[in-house]
Coordinates of C-alpha atoms in Angstrom, one line a residue:
M18 CA -13.1 -25.6 -16.0
P19 CA -10.8 -23.0 -17.7
G20 CA -9.2 -20.3 -15.6
P21 CA -6.1 -18.9 -14.0
V22 CA -4.0 -21.4 -13.0
R23 CA -1.8 -21.3 -9.4
V24 CA 1.6 -23.2 -8.8
C25 CA 3.9 -24.1 -5.8
P26 CA 6.6 -22.0 -5.6
E27 CA 8.6 -24.9 -3.7
C28 CA 7.5 -28.2 -5.6
G29 CA 6.2 -26.9 -9.0
R30 CA 2.5 -28.4 -8.6
R31 CA 0.3 -27.1 -10.6
F32 CA -3.7 -26.4 -9.4
E33 CA -6.4 -25.7 -11.8
F34 CA -8.8 -22.6 -11.6
A35 CA -11.7 -25.3 -9.9
D36 CA -9.7 -26.6 -7.4
P37 CA -10.2 -24.9 -3.9
A38 CA -6.7 -25.5 -2.5
W39 CA -4.9 -22.7 -0.7
R40 CA -1.7 -24.0 0.0
C41 CA 0.6 -26.7 -0.8
C42 CA 4.2 -26.9 0.5
G43 CA 4.0 -23.6 2.7
A44 CA 5.0 -20.7 0.8
P45 CA 1.8 -19.0 -0.8
M46 CA 0.8 -20.1 -4.0
R47 CA 1.6 -17.9 -7.2
L48 CA 0.2 -17.7 -10.4
A49 CA 1.5 -20.0 -13.5
A50 CA 1.0 -17.8 -16.4
P51 CA 3.2 -14.7 -16.9
P52 CA 1.6 -11.6 -16.5
A53 CA -0.8 -10.1 -19.1
A54 CA -2.1 -6.8 -20.7
P55 CA -5.3 -5.6 -21.9
V56 CA -6.0 -5.6 -25.5
P57 CA -4.8 -2.1 -27.2
L58 CA -6.3 1.3 -26.2
A59 CA -8.4 1.6 -29.2
E60 CA -9.9 -2.0 -28.8
L61 CA -11.4 -1.1 -25.1
A62 CA -13.7 1.8 -26.8
G63 CA -17.3 0.6 -26.2
R64 CA -16.6 -1.9 -23.6
P65 CA -18.8 -2.1 -20.4
L66 CA -17.3 0.5 -17.7
T67 CA -16.4 -1.9 -15.2
T68 CA -13.2 -4.3 -14.3
W69 CA -14.3 -6.9 -16.9
R70 CA -13.2 -4.7 -20.1
Y71 CA -9.8 -6.1 -19.3
A72 CA -11.3 -10.0 -19.4
E73 CA -8.4 -11.1 -21.5
A74 CA -6.1 -10.0 -19.2
L75 CA -7.9 -12.0 -16.3
G76 CA -8.6 -15.3 -17.9
V77 CA -11.8 -16.1 -15.9
P78 CA -14.9 -17.7 -17.4
A79 CA -17.5 -15.2 -18.4
E80 CA -20.3 -17.3 -17.2
L81 CA -18.7 -17.0 -13.5
W82 CA -17.9 -13.4 -13.5
R83 CA -21.0 -12.1 -14.8
L84 CA -22.6 -14.3 -11.7
A85 CA -20.5 -12.5 -9.4
T86 CA -20.0 -9.0 -10.4
L87 CA -21.3 -5.9 -8.8
G88 CA -19.9 -3.5 -11.4
E89 CA -16.4 -3.1 -9.7
G90 CA -13.8 -0.9 -11.4
I91 CA -13.1 2.1 -13.5
T92 CA -13.0 4.4 -10.5
P93 CA -11.9 8.1 -10.9
L94 CA -8.7 9.2 -11.2
L95 CA -8.4 13.3 -10.4
A96 CA -6.0 15.6 -10.2
A97 CA -5.2 16.8 -6.5
G98 CA -2.3 19.2 -7.2
D99 CA 1.3 19.5 -6.8
G100 CA 1.6 16.6 -9.4
I101 CA -0.7 14.1 -7.3
S102 CA -3.6 12.4 -8.9
V103 CA -5.7 10.5 -6.7
K104 CA -7.9 7.2 -7.6
V105 CA -10.9 7.3 -5.5
E106 CA -11.1 3.5 -4.8
Y107 CA -13.8 4.1 -2.5
A108 CA -16.2 4.4 -5.3
S109 CA -16.1 0.9 -5.5
P110 CA -19.5 -1.2 -4.7
T111 CA -18.2 -1.9 -0.8
L112 CA -16.5 1.3 -0.4
S113 CA -12.7 -0.3 -1.1
F114 CA -10.3 -1.3 -3.4
K115 CA -10.7 -5.1 -2.1
D116 CA -13.5 -5.6 -4.6
R117 CA -11.3 -5.7 -7.5
G118 CA -9.7 -9.0 -6.0
V119 CA -12.6 -10.7 -4.2
V120 CA -14.9 -10.7 -7.1
L121 CA -12.4 -13.1 -8.7
L122 CA -12.2 -15.2 -5.6
L123 CA -16.0 -15.6 -5.5
A124 CA -15.8 -16.5 -9.2
Q125 CA -13.5 -19.1 -8.1
A126 CA -15.5 -20.3 -5.2
L127 CA -18.5 -20.9 -8.1
A128 CA -16.2 -22.9 -10.0
A129 CA -14.9 -25.0 -7.0
G130 CA -18.8 -26.1 -6.4
A131 CA -18.2 -24.4 -3.1
S132 CA -21.2 -24.2 -0.5
R133 CA -19.7 -22.1 2.0
V134 CA -17.1 -19.1 2.2
I135 CA -14.8 -18.4 4.8
A136 CA -12.2 -15.3 5.0
D137 CA -10.2 -13.5 7.4
S138 CA -9.5 -9.4 7.3
S139 CA -8.7 -6.2 9.2
G140 CA -12.0 -5.4 7.6
N141 CA -12.2 -4.1 4.2
A142 CA -11.7 -7.8 2.6
G143 CA -14.2 -9.0 4.9
T144 CA -17.0 -6.9 3.9
A145 CA -16.1 -7.4 0.1
V146 CA -16.2 -11.3 1.1
A147 CA -19.7 -10.7 2.4
A148 CA -21.1 -8.5 -0.1
Y149 CA -20.0 -10.9 -3.1
S150 CA -21.0 -14.3 -1.1
A151 CA -24.4 -12.6 -1.0
R152 CA -24.3 -11.8 -4.8
V153 CA -23.5 -15.2 -5.5
G154 CA -26.0 -16.8 -2.9
L155 CA -23.4 -18.3 -0.4
P156 CA -23.0 -18.2 3.1
A157 CA -20.0 -16.4 4.2
E158 CA -18.1 -16.4 7.5
V159 CA -15.7 -13.6 8.1
F160 CA -12.8 -13.3 10.8
V161 CA -11.8 -10.0 12.0
P162 CA -9.5 -8.7 14.8
E163 CA -11.8 -7.9 17.9
H164 CA -10.7 -3.9 17.9
T165 CA -12.0 -3.5 13.9
S166 CA -14.1 -0.6 12.9
P167 CA -17.8 -1.2 14.3
K168 CA -18.9 0.3 11.0
K169 CA -16.8 -2.3 9.1
I170 CA -18.5 -5.4 11.3
A171 CA -21.9 -3.8 10.8
Q172 CA -21.4 -3.9 7.0
V173 CA -20.5 -7.6 7.2
R174 CA -23.7 -8.8 9.2
A175 CA -25.8 -6.6 6.8
H176 CA -24.5 -8.6 3.9
G177 CA -25.6 -11.7 6.1
A178 CA -22.5 -12.9 6.6
M179 CA -21.6 -14.7 10.1
I180 CA -18.8 -12.7 11.8
N181 CA -16.4 -13.9 14.4
L182 CA -14.4 -11.2 16.4
V183 CA -10.8 -12.3 17.4
P184 CA -8.8 -11.6 20.4
G185 CA -5.4 -10.3 19.2
N186 CA -3.9 -9.0 16.3
R187 CA -4.1 -9.5 12.5
E188 CA -2.2 -12.5 12.6
A189 CA -4.3 -14.3 15.5
T190 CA -7.3 -13.4 13.1
A191 CA -5.6 -15.3 10.2
A192 CA -4.9 -18.3 12.6
A193 CA -8.6 -18.4 13.6
A194 CA -9.7 -18.6 10.0
V195 CA -7.1 -21.3 8.8
A196 CA -8.3 -23.6 11.7
A197 CA -12.2 -23.4 10.7
V198 CA -11.3 -23.9 7.2
E199 CA -9.4 -26.9 8.1
R200 CA -12.3 -28.3 9.7
G201 CA -13.1 -28.8 6.2
G202 CA -16.5 -27.9 4.0
S203 CA -15.6 -24.3 3.1
F204 CA -13.6 -22.5 0.3
Y205 CA -11.2 -20.1 1.9
A206 CA -11.3 -16.8 0.2
S207 CA -8.0 -15.5 0.9
H208 CA -6.8 -12.3 -0.2
V209 CA -3.3 -13.1 1.3
Y210 CA -2.7 -16.7 0.3
N211 CA -4.9 -16.9 -3.1
P212 CA -3.0 -15.4 -5.7
V213 CA -6.1 -14.9 -8.0
F214 CA -6.6 -11.6 -6.1
H215 CA -3.8 -10.2 -7.6
L216 CA -5.2 -10.5 -10.9
G217 CA -8.3 -8.2 -9.6
T218 CA -5.7 -5.9 -8.4
A219 CA -3.8 -5.6 -11.4
T220 CA -6.7 -3.8 -12.8
Y221 CA -6.0 -0.7 -10.9
A222 CA -3.2 -0.2 -12.7
F223 CA -4.5 -1.0 -16.1
E224 CA -7.6 1.6 -15.5
V225 CA -4.7 4.4 -14.9
W226 CA -2.8 3.6 -18.2
E227 CA -6.3 3.7 -19.7
Q228 CA -7.3 7.1 -18.0
L229 CA -3.8 8.6 -18.8
G230 CA -4.4 7.5 -22.3
G231 CA -2.2 5.0 -23.0
R232 CA 0.6 5.7 -20.4
L233 CA 1.7 5.2 -16.6
P234 CA 2.6 8.3 -14.0
D235 CA 6.2 8.4 -13.0
T236 CA 5.3 6.9 -9.6
F237 CA 2.9 4.4 -7.9
V238 CA 2.8 5.1 -4.3
L239 CA 0.9 2.3 -2.6
P240 CA 0.0 1.1 0.7
V241 CA 1.4 -2.0 2.0
G242 CA 0.2 -4.4 4.6
N243 CA -0.2 -8.0 3.2
G244 CA 1.0 -6.4 -0.1
T245 CA -2.2 -7.3 -2.3
L246 CA -2.5 -3.8 -4.1
V247 CA 1.5 -3.5 -4.7
L248 CA 1.8 -7.2 -6.2
G249 CA -1.5 -7.1 -8.5
V250 CA 0.2 -3.4 -9.6
T251 CA 3.5 -4.7 -10.3
R252 CA 2.1 -7.8 -12.3
A253 CA 0.2 -5.3 -14.7
V254 CA 3.2 -3.4 -15.2
A255 CA 5.2 -6.3 -16.1
G256 CA 2.1 -7.3 -18.4
L257 CA 1.9 -3.8 -20.0
L258 CA 5.6 -3.8 -20.6
A259 CA 5.9 -7.4 -22.2
A260 CA 3.1 -6.5 -24.5
G261 CA 4.9 -3.3 -25.4
R262 CA 1.8 -0.9 -24.1
I263 CA 4.4 1.1 -22.0
P264 CA 8.1 1.9 -23.0
K265 CA 9.5 1.8 -19.3
A266 CA 8.4 0.7 -15.7
P267 CA 7.2 3.5 -13.2
R268 CA 8.5 3.8 -9.8
I269 CA 6.7 1.8 -7.2
V270 CA 7.1 3.2 -3.6
A271 CA 5.3 1.2 -0.9
V272 CA 4.1 2.7 2.2
Q273 CA 3.6 1.8 5.4
A274 CA 2.9 3.1 9.3
A275 CA 5.8 4.1 11.0
N276 CA 4.5 1.8 13.8
C277 CA 4.2 -1.5 11.8
A278 CA 6.7 -1.4 9.3
P279 CA 8.6 -4.9 9.1
L280 CA 8.9 -4.4 5.3
T281 CA 10.4 -1.1 5.5
A282 CA 13.2 -2.4 8.2
A283 CA 13.6 -5.2 5.9
W284 CA 14.3 -3.1 3.1
R285 CA 16.3 -0.9 5.0
A286 CA 18.6 -3.4 6.2
G287 CA 19.0 -5.0 2.9
S288 CA 17.2 -8.1 3.8
P289 CA 15.1 -10.3 1.2
T290 CA 12.8 -11.1 4.0
P291 CA 10.5 -9.0 6.5
L292 CA 12.1 -8.4 10.0
P293 CA 10.7 -9.0 13.2
V294 CA 9.6 -5.5 14.5
A295 CA 8.1 -4.3 17.8
A296 CA 4.7 -3.5 16.4
E297 CA 2.9 -0.7 17.9
P298 CA -0.7 0.3 17.7
T299 CA -1.7 2.3 14.5
I300 CA -4.9 3.5 13.2
A301 CA -4.0 2.6 10.2
E302 CA -5.4 -0.8 10.7
G303 CA -5.4 -2.0 7.2
I304 CA -1.7 -2.2 7.0
A305 CA -0.8 -3.2 10.5
I306 CA 0.5 -6.4 9.1
A307 CA 3.7 -7.4 11.4
A308 CA 4.4 -10.8 9.5
P309 CA 3.1 -10.5 6.0
A310 CA 3.1 -14.0 4.4
R311 CA 4.0 -12.5 0.9
G312 CA 6.8 -10.7 2.3
A313 CA 9.9 -11.7 0.1
E314 CA 7.7 -11.0 -2.7
I315 CA 6.8 -7.5 -1.6
L316 CA 10.5 -6.6 -1.0
A317 CA 11.5 -7.9 -4.4
A318 CA 8.6 -6.0 -6.3
V319 CA 9.3 -2.8 -4.7
D320 CA 11.6 0.0 -5.7
D321 CA 11.4 2.1 -2.5
F322 CA 9.7 2.2 1.1
A323 CA 8.3 5.1 3.0
T324 CA 6.7 5.4 6.4
V325 CA 4.1 8.0 7.9
T326 CA 3.7 8.8 11.6
E327 CA 0.2 8.7 13.3
E328 CA 0.6 12.5 13.5
Q329 CA 1.3 12.7 9.5
L330 CA -1.6 10.3 8.6
L331 CA -4.0 12.1 10.7
A332 CA -2.8 15.5 9.1
G333 CA -3.1 14.0 5.5
R334 CA -6.6 12.9 6.2
T335 CA -7.6 16.2 7.3
E336 CA -6.2 17.4 4.3
L337 CA -7.8 15.5 2.1
A338 CA -11.2 15.6 3.6
R339 CA -10.8 20.0 3.0
K340 CA -10.3 19.1 -0.6
G341 CA -13.5 16.8 -0.3
W342 CA -12.4 13.2 0.1
Y343 CA -13.4 11.5 3.1
V344 CA -11.5 8.8 3.7
E345 CA -10.4 6.2 6.7
D346 CA -7.6 6.5 8.4
T347 CA -5.6 3.8 6.4
A348 CA -6.5 5.6 3.0
A349 CA -4.5 8.4 3.9
V350 CA -1.1 6.9 4.2
C351 CA -0.2 7.1 0.5
W352 CA -1.2 10.9 0.4
A353 CA 0.9 11.7 3.3
A354 CA 3.8 9.7 2.1
A355 CA 3.3 11.8 -1.3
R356 CA 3.1 14.7 0.2
A357 CA 6.3 14.2 2.4
A358 CA 8.3 13.5 -0.8
A359 CA 7.7 17.0 -2.0
G360 CA 7.4 16.5 -5.4
S361 CA 10.4 14.3 -5.6
W362 CA 8.6 11.6 -6.9
G363 CA 7.3 13.2 -10.4
E364 CA 3.9 12.6 -11.4
V365 CA 2.4 10.5 -8.7
V366 CA -1.0 8.5 -8.4
V367 CA -2.1 7.6 -4.7
P368 CA -5.0 5.1 -4.2
L369 CA -7.9 6.5 -1.7
S370 CA -8.5 3.0 -0.9
G371 CA -11.0 3.0 1.7
A372 CA -14.2 5.4 2.6
G373 CA -14.3 7.5 5.8
L374 CA -18.0 6.2 6.1
K375 CA -16.5 2.6 7.0
T376 CA -14.8 3.8 9.8
G377 CA -16.1 7.5 10.9
W378 CA -13.7 10.2 11.8
T379 CA -10.9 9.3 14.4
A380 CA -10.0 12.0 16.6

């Protein structure tokens, strides 16, 4: 079946879209095709107001994504003052940006003839996998850290998925999911290891380009834990550049919580790979990744890194709420970083990546 092809960066082996393999030699697979772009702006007029208006750039067979879609995409882009615009990603079907990539993973699960789906997550990807699995009629099992927000756990269960609460950190959760996958019989809907996910998150940048009338801002400020949004946006920018849709690339600034910032530590030290850090607890649970599997890719893709303290994060979340946007704690990191930059990044777009309804109000 046609669709996005993956390649092992170590041995060069290629994996067709319907092949459920999730790893080869060790390093995470990458997409084999060069970055693509949407059709010209004028040709988008009249298309459905979903992610799939960019179908040519995604390359997924229409008969599959039509089964999997929940109407994701085309989230609002709104001016928020001081040169900052917010993209309200929590307007997505499961209330986070993870829907953009998960819909492609479930389309791939259908292509692979899967009978069951497994995923691991800090919360939002898991809720998306549960919802989209329900949409296509596949049973799902989701692994999350035991300290995950009870409201996210309830959301997974509401969609009918089995949930496993794993003691320890995010890395322990991933190890438990991999062990379950290796017992056989399941499609691993991994937003970390499956680069098909990045095609979905690329649509974030395609939408900004379209919503700004065929241009991009000076700076994208993006949260980074496992880097799924960063890698999708940089792929989209490369595709838009190659197609001549934009004259130059915007600056990419990645934001981590100061309490768990292995990529920022590496970037500041000039290391091409993440550095070990003594991670401390952070309320930004969605990006609390001490050992990102695609760390080297992220470091190569980003122009600058920033960190925010817990105090900045809470203040940013409160400021957003006072402006009418009720976000989960993690979703405030980019706003807090952009405010701290005090206009030095020019015109900025930040994502409001998840809804406050998914976590409640942290005191």
